[in-house]
Coordinates of C-alpha atoms and ligand atoms in Angstrom, one line a residue:
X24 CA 0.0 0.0 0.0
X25 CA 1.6 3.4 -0.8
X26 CA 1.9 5.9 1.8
X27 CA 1.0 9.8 0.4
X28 CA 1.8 11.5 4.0
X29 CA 3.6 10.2 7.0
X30 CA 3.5 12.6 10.6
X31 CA 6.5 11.5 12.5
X32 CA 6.5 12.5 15.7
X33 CA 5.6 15.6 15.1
X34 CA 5.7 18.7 18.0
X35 CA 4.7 22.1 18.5
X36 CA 5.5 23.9 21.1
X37 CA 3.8 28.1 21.4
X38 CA 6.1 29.0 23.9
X39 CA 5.4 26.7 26.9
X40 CA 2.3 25.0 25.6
X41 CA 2.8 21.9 24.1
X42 CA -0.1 22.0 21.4
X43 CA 1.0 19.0 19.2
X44 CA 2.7 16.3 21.5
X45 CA 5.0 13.6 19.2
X46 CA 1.9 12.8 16.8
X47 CA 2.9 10.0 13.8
X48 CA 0.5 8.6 11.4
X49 CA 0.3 7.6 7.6
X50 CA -2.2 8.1 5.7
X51 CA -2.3 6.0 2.2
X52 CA -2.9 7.2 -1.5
X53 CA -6.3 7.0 -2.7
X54 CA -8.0 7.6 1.1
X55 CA -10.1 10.4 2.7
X56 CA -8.5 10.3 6.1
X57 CA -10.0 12.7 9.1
X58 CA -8.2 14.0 11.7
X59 CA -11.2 14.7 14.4
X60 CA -11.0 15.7 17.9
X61 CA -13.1 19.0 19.9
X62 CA -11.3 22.9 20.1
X63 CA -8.0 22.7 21.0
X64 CA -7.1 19.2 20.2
X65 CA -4.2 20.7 18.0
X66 CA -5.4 19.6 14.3
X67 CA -5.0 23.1 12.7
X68 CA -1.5 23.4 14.0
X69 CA -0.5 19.9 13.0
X70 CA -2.2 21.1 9.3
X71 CA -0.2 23.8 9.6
X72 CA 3.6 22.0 10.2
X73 CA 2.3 19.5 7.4
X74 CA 1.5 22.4 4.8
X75 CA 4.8 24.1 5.5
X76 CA 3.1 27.0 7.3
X77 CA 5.0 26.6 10.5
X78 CA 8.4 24.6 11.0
X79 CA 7.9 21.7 13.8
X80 CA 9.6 22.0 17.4
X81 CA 10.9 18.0 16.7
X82 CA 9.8 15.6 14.3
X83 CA 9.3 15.6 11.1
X84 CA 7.1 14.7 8.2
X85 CA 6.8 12.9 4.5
X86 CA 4.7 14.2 1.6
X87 CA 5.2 11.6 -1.2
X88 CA 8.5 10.5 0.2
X89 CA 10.1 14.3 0.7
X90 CA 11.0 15.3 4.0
X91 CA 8.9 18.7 4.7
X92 CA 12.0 19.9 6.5
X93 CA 14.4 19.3 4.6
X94 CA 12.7 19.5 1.3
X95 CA 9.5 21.9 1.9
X96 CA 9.7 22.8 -1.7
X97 CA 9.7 19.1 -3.1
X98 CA 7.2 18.0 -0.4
X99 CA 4.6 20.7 -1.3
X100 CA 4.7 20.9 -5.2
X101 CA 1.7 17.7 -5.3
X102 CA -0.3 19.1 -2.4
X103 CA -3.5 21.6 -2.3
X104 CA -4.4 23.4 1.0
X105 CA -7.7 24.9 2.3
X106 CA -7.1 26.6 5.2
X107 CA -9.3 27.2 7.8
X108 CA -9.7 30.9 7.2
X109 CA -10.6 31.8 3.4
X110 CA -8.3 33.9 2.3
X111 CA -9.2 34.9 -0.9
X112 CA -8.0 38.2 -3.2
X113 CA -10.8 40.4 -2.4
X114 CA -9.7 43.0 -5.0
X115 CA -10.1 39.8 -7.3
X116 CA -12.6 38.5 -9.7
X117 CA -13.3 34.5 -8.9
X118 CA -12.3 33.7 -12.2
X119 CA -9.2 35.3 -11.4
X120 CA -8.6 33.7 -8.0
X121 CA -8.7 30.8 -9.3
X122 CA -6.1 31.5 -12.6
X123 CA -3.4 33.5 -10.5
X124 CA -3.2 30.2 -8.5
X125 CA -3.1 27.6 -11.7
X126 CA -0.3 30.6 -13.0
X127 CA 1.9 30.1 -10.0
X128 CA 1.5 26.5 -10.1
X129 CA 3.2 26.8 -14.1
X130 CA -0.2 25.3 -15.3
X131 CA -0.6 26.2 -18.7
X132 CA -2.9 28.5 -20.0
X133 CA -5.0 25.8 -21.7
X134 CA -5.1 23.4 -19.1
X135 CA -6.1 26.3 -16.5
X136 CA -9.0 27.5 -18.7
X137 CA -10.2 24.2 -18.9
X138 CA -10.0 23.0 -15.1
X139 CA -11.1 26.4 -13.7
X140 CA -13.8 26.5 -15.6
X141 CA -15.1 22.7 -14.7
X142 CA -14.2 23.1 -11.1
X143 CA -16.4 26.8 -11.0
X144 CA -19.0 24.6 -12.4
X145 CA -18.9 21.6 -10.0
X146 CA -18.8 24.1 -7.0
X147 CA -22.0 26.2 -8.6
X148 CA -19.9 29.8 -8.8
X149 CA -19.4 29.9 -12.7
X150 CA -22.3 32.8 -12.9
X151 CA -20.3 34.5 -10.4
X152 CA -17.1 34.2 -12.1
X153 CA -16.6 38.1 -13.0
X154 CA -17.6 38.8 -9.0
X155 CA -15.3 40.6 -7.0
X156 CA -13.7 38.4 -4.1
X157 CA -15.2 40.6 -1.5
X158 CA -18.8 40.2 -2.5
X159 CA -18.8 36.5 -1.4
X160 CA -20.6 35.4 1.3
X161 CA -18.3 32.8 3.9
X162 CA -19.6 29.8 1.9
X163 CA -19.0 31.0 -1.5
X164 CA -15.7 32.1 -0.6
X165 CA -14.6 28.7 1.1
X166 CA -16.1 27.2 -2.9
X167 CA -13.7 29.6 -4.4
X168 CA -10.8 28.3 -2.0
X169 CA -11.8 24.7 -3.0
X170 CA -11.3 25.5 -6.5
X171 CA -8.4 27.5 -6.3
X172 CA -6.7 24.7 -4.2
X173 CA -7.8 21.7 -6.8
X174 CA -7.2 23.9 -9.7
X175 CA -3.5 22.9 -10.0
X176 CA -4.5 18.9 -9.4
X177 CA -3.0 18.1 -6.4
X178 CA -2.4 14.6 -5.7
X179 CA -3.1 15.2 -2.0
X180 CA -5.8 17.8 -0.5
X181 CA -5.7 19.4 2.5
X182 CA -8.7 20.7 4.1
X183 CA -9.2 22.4 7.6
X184 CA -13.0 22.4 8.9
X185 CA -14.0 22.5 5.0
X186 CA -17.9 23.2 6.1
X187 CA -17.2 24.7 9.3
X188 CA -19.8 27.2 9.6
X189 CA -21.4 27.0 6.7
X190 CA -25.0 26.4 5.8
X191 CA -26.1 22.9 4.6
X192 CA -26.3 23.2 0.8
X193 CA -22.5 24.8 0.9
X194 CA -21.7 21.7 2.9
X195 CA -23.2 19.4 1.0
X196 CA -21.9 20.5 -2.2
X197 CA -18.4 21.0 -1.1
X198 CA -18.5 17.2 0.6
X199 CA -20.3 15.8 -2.7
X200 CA -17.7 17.3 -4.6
X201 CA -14.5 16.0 -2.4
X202 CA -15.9 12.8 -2.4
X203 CA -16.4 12.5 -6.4
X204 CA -13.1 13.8 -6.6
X205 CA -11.5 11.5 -4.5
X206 CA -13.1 8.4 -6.4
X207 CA -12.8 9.6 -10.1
X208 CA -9.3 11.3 -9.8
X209 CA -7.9 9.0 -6.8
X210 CA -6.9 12.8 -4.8
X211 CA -5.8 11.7 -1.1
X212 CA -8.0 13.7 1.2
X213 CA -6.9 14.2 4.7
X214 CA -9.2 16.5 6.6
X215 CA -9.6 18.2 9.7
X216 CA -13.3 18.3 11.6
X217 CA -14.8 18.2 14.8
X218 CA -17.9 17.2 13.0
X219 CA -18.6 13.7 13.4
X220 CA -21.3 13.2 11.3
X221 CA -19.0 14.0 8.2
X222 CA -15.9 11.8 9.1
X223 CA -18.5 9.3 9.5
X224 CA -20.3 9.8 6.4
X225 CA -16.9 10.4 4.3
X226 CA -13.9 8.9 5.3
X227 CA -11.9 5.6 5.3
X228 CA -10.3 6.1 8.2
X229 CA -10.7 8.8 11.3
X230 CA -7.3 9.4 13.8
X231 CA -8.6 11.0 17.0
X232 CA -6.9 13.8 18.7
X233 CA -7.1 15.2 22.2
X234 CA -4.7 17.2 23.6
X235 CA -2.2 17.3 21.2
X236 CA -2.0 13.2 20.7
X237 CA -3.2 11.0 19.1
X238 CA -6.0 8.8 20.9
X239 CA -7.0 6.5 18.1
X240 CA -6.3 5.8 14.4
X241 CA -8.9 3.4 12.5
X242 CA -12.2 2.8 10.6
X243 CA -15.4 3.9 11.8
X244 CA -16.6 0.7 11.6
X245 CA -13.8 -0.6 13.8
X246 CA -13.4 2.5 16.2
X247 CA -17.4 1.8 16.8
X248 CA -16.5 -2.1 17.6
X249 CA -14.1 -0.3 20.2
X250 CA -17.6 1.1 22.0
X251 CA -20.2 -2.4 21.6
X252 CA -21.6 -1.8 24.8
X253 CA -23.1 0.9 23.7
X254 CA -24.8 -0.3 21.1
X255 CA -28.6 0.7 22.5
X256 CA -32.4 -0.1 22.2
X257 CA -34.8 2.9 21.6
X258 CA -38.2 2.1 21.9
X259 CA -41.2 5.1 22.1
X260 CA -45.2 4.3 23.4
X261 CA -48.2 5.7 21.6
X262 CA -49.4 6.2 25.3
X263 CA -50.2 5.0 28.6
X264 CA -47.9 4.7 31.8
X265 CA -44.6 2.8 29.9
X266 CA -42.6 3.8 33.2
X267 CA -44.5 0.9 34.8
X268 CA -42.3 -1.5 32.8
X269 CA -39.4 -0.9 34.9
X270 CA -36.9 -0.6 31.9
X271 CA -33.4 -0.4 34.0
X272 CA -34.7 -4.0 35.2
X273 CA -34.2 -5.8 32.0
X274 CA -31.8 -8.0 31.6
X275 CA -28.7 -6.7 30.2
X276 CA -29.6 -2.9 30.7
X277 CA -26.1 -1.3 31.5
X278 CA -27.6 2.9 31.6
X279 CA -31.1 4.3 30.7
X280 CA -31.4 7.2 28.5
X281 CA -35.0 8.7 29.2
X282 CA -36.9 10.2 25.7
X283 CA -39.8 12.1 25.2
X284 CA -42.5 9.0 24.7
X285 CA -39.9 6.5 26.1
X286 CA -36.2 5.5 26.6
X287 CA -33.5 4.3 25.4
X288 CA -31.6 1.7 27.1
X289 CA -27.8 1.0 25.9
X290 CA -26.7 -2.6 26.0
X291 CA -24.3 -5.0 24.8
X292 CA -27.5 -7.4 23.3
X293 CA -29.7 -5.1 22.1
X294 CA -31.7 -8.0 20.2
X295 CA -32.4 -10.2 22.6
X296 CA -33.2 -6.5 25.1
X297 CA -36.3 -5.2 22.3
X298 CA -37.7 -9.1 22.4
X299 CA -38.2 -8.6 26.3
X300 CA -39.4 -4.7 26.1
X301 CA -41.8 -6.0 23.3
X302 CA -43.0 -8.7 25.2
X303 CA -43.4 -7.3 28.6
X304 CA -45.0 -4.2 26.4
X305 CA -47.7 -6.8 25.5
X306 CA -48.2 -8.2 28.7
X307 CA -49.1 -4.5 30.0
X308 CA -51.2 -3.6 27.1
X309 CA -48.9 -0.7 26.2
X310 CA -48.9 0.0 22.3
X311 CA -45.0 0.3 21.5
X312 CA -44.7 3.6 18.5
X313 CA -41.2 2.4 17.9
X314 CA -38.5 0.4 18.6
X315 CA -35.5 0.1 17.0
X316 CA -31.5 -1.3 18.1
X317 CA -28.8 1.1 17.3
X318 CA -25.5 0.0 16.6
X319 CA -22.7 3.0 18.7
X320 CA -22.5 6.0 16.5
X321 CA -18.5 7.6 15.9
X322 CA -20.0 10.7 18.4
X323 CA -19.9 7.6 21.2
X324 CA -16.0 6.5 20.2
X325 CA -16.0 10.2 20.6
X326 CA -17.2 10.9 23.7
X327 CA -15.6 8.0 25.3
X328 CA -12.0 8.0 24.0
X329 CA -12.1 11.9 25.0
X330 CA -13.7 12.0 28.2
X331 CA -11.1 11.4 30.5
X332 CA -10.8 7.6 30.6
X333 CA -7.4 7.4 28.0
X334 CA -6.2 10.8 28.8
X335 CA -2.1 10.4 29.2
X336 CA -2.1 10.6 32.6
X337 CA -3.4 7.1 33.1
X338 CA -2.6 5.5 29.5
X339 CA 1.3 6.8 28.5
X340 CA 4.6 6.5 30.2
Ligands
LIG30 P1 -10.0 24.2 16.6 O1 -10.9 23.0 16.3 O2 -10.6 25.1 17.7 O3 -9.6 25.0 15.4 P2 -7.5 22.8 16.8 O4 -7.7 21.4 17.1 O5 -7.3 23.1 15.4 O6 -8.7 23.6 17.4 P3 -5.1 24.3 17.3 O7 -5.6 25.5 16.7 O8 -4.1 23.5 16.6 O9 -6.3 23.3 17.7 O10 -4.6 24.6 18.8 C1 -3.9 23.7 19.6 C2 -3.6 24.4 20.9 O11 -2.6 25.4 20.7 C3 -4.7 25.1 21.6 O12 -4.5 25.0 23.0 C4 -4.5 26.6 21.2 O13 -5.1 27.4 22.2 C5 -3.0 26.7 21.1 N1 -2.6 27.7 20.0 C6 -3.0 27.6 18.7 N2 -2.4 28.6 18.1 C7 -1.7 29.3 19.0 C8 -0.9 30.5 18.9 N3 -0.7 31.2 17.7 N4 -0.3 30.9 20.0 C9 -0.5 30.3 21.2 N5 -1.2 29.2 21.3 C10 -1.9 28.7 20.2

């Protein structure tokens, strides 16, 4: 399997604070590979030493096999970055955003012409293309980062918080559009979010970062087998007094969630837990609305990897 980007060891310090603490990870050609973890965590700033934004403290990293160190011009040439601010030319039109950065990429004038003009289509901007930078609203203007970031073909795309903020047709589209990219032109994506709903929905595989380290690297699927026991039961009455059932009796209830017409009840055998809450439902005469098992979501890897059980105190050195 070929290996696009490798973080090794990487550390920033901003004058005492250690914000990035010795984080390593590869991430292989062809994936979308999220880096999630809350405010803080330190994705930006690891971003911003892969990007050759900011030099590391210690450590180092590979971008197709050049050190970003050593060889920050080698290791960037392949690579497109979104930041997390847009920083577009407001004096600019969007048609010439996006050519000034195909120019100082050397793309040539046909090529440029060609791919701006696809990738203002694909992100919905090509009526705008003689607007001035400034008139864009914060979606549009993260569009036009998009498309002056792809415009040169990168083989690897960086993207911090791509639809942070936005509203959910800018957030769709720009996803949609990443992910088509990704398949049809193979582009590495490695992206930075603290929404999980999106690493979910998108990526291959999802490292977790909490105060500067590393927590987890994996798929959802298997981060998710990490949390079974919370795999749940969610069951909601049409009426009638459902609290006489006694949920947090049932076999195999390990917490109780209350809803608004019922409760969910989390449990490593969620199957064999909605036979007895049927059952016993029918025994009482209470008419079940809904019921449902629910396999742990990436928000629960989340929660539990972050909150406090593998912080380094009790799981390093
Ligand atoms: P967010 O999701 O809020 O963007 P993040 O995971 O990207 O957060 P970073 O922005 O990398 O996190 O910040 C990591 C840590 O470093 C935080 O504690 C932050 O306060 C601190 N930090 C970031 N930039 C600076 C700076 N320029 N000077 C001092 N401390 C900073």
């Amino acid at each position: 399997m070929n290996i696009i980007l490798e973080s090794k060891e990487l550390v920033r310090y901003y004058g005492t604070h250690l914000a990035v603490d010795r984080v390593s990870f590869e991430v292989r050609c062809g994936e979308i590979f999220a880096f999630l973890g809350p405010n803080g965590a330190g994705k930006t700033t690891t971003v911003r030493m892969l990007t050759g934004f900011f030099t590391p403290s210690s450590g180092t990293g590979l971008i197709n096999g050049h050190d970003i160190v050593r060889e920050p011009t080698e290791a960037r040439r392949h690579i497109g970055v979104v930041p997390e601010e847009a920083n577009v030319y407001v004096d600019l039109s969007v048609w010439r955003n996006v050519m000034l950065m195909a120019e100082l990429h050397g793309i040539d004038k046909r090529t440029r012409t060609e791919r701006g003009q696809e990738l203002l289509e694909a992100f919905d901007l090509y009526d705008r293309k003689e607007h001035e930078g400034r008139s864009l609203s914060k979606g549009l203007k993260q569009r036009l980062m998009l498309c002056m970031a792809l415009v040169s073909g990168p083989d690897l795309l960086f993207l911090d918080e791509p639809t942070s903020g936005l509203d959910v047709k800018s957030a769709r589209l720009i996803r949609d559009t990443i992910v088509r990219m990704n398949k049809e032109e193979n582009m590495t994506v490695f992206l930075t979010t603290h929404n999980i709903a999106e690493a979910e929905q998108i990526c291959d595989r999802v490292a977790i970062i909490d105060e500067g380290r590393i927590a987890a690297i994996d798929t959802p699927d298997a981060l998710r087998s990490v949390v079974a026991s919370r795999r749940s039961v969610e069951v909601t009455f049409s009426d009638g007094d459902y609290q006489s059932l006694s949920p947090e009796g049932f076999q195999g209830v390990e917490e109780l969630k209350p809803l608004s017409q019922g409760f969910k009840l989390y449990s490593a055998t969620p199957g064999r837990l909605a036979q007895q809450v049927a059952a016993s439902a029918l025994e009482k005469g209470l008419e079940v609305q809904n019921i449902r098992t629910l396999e742990p979501s990436l928000e629960d890897v989340f929660v539990h990897i972050t909150s406090g059980k593998n912080k380094r105190s009790e799981n390093h050195e």
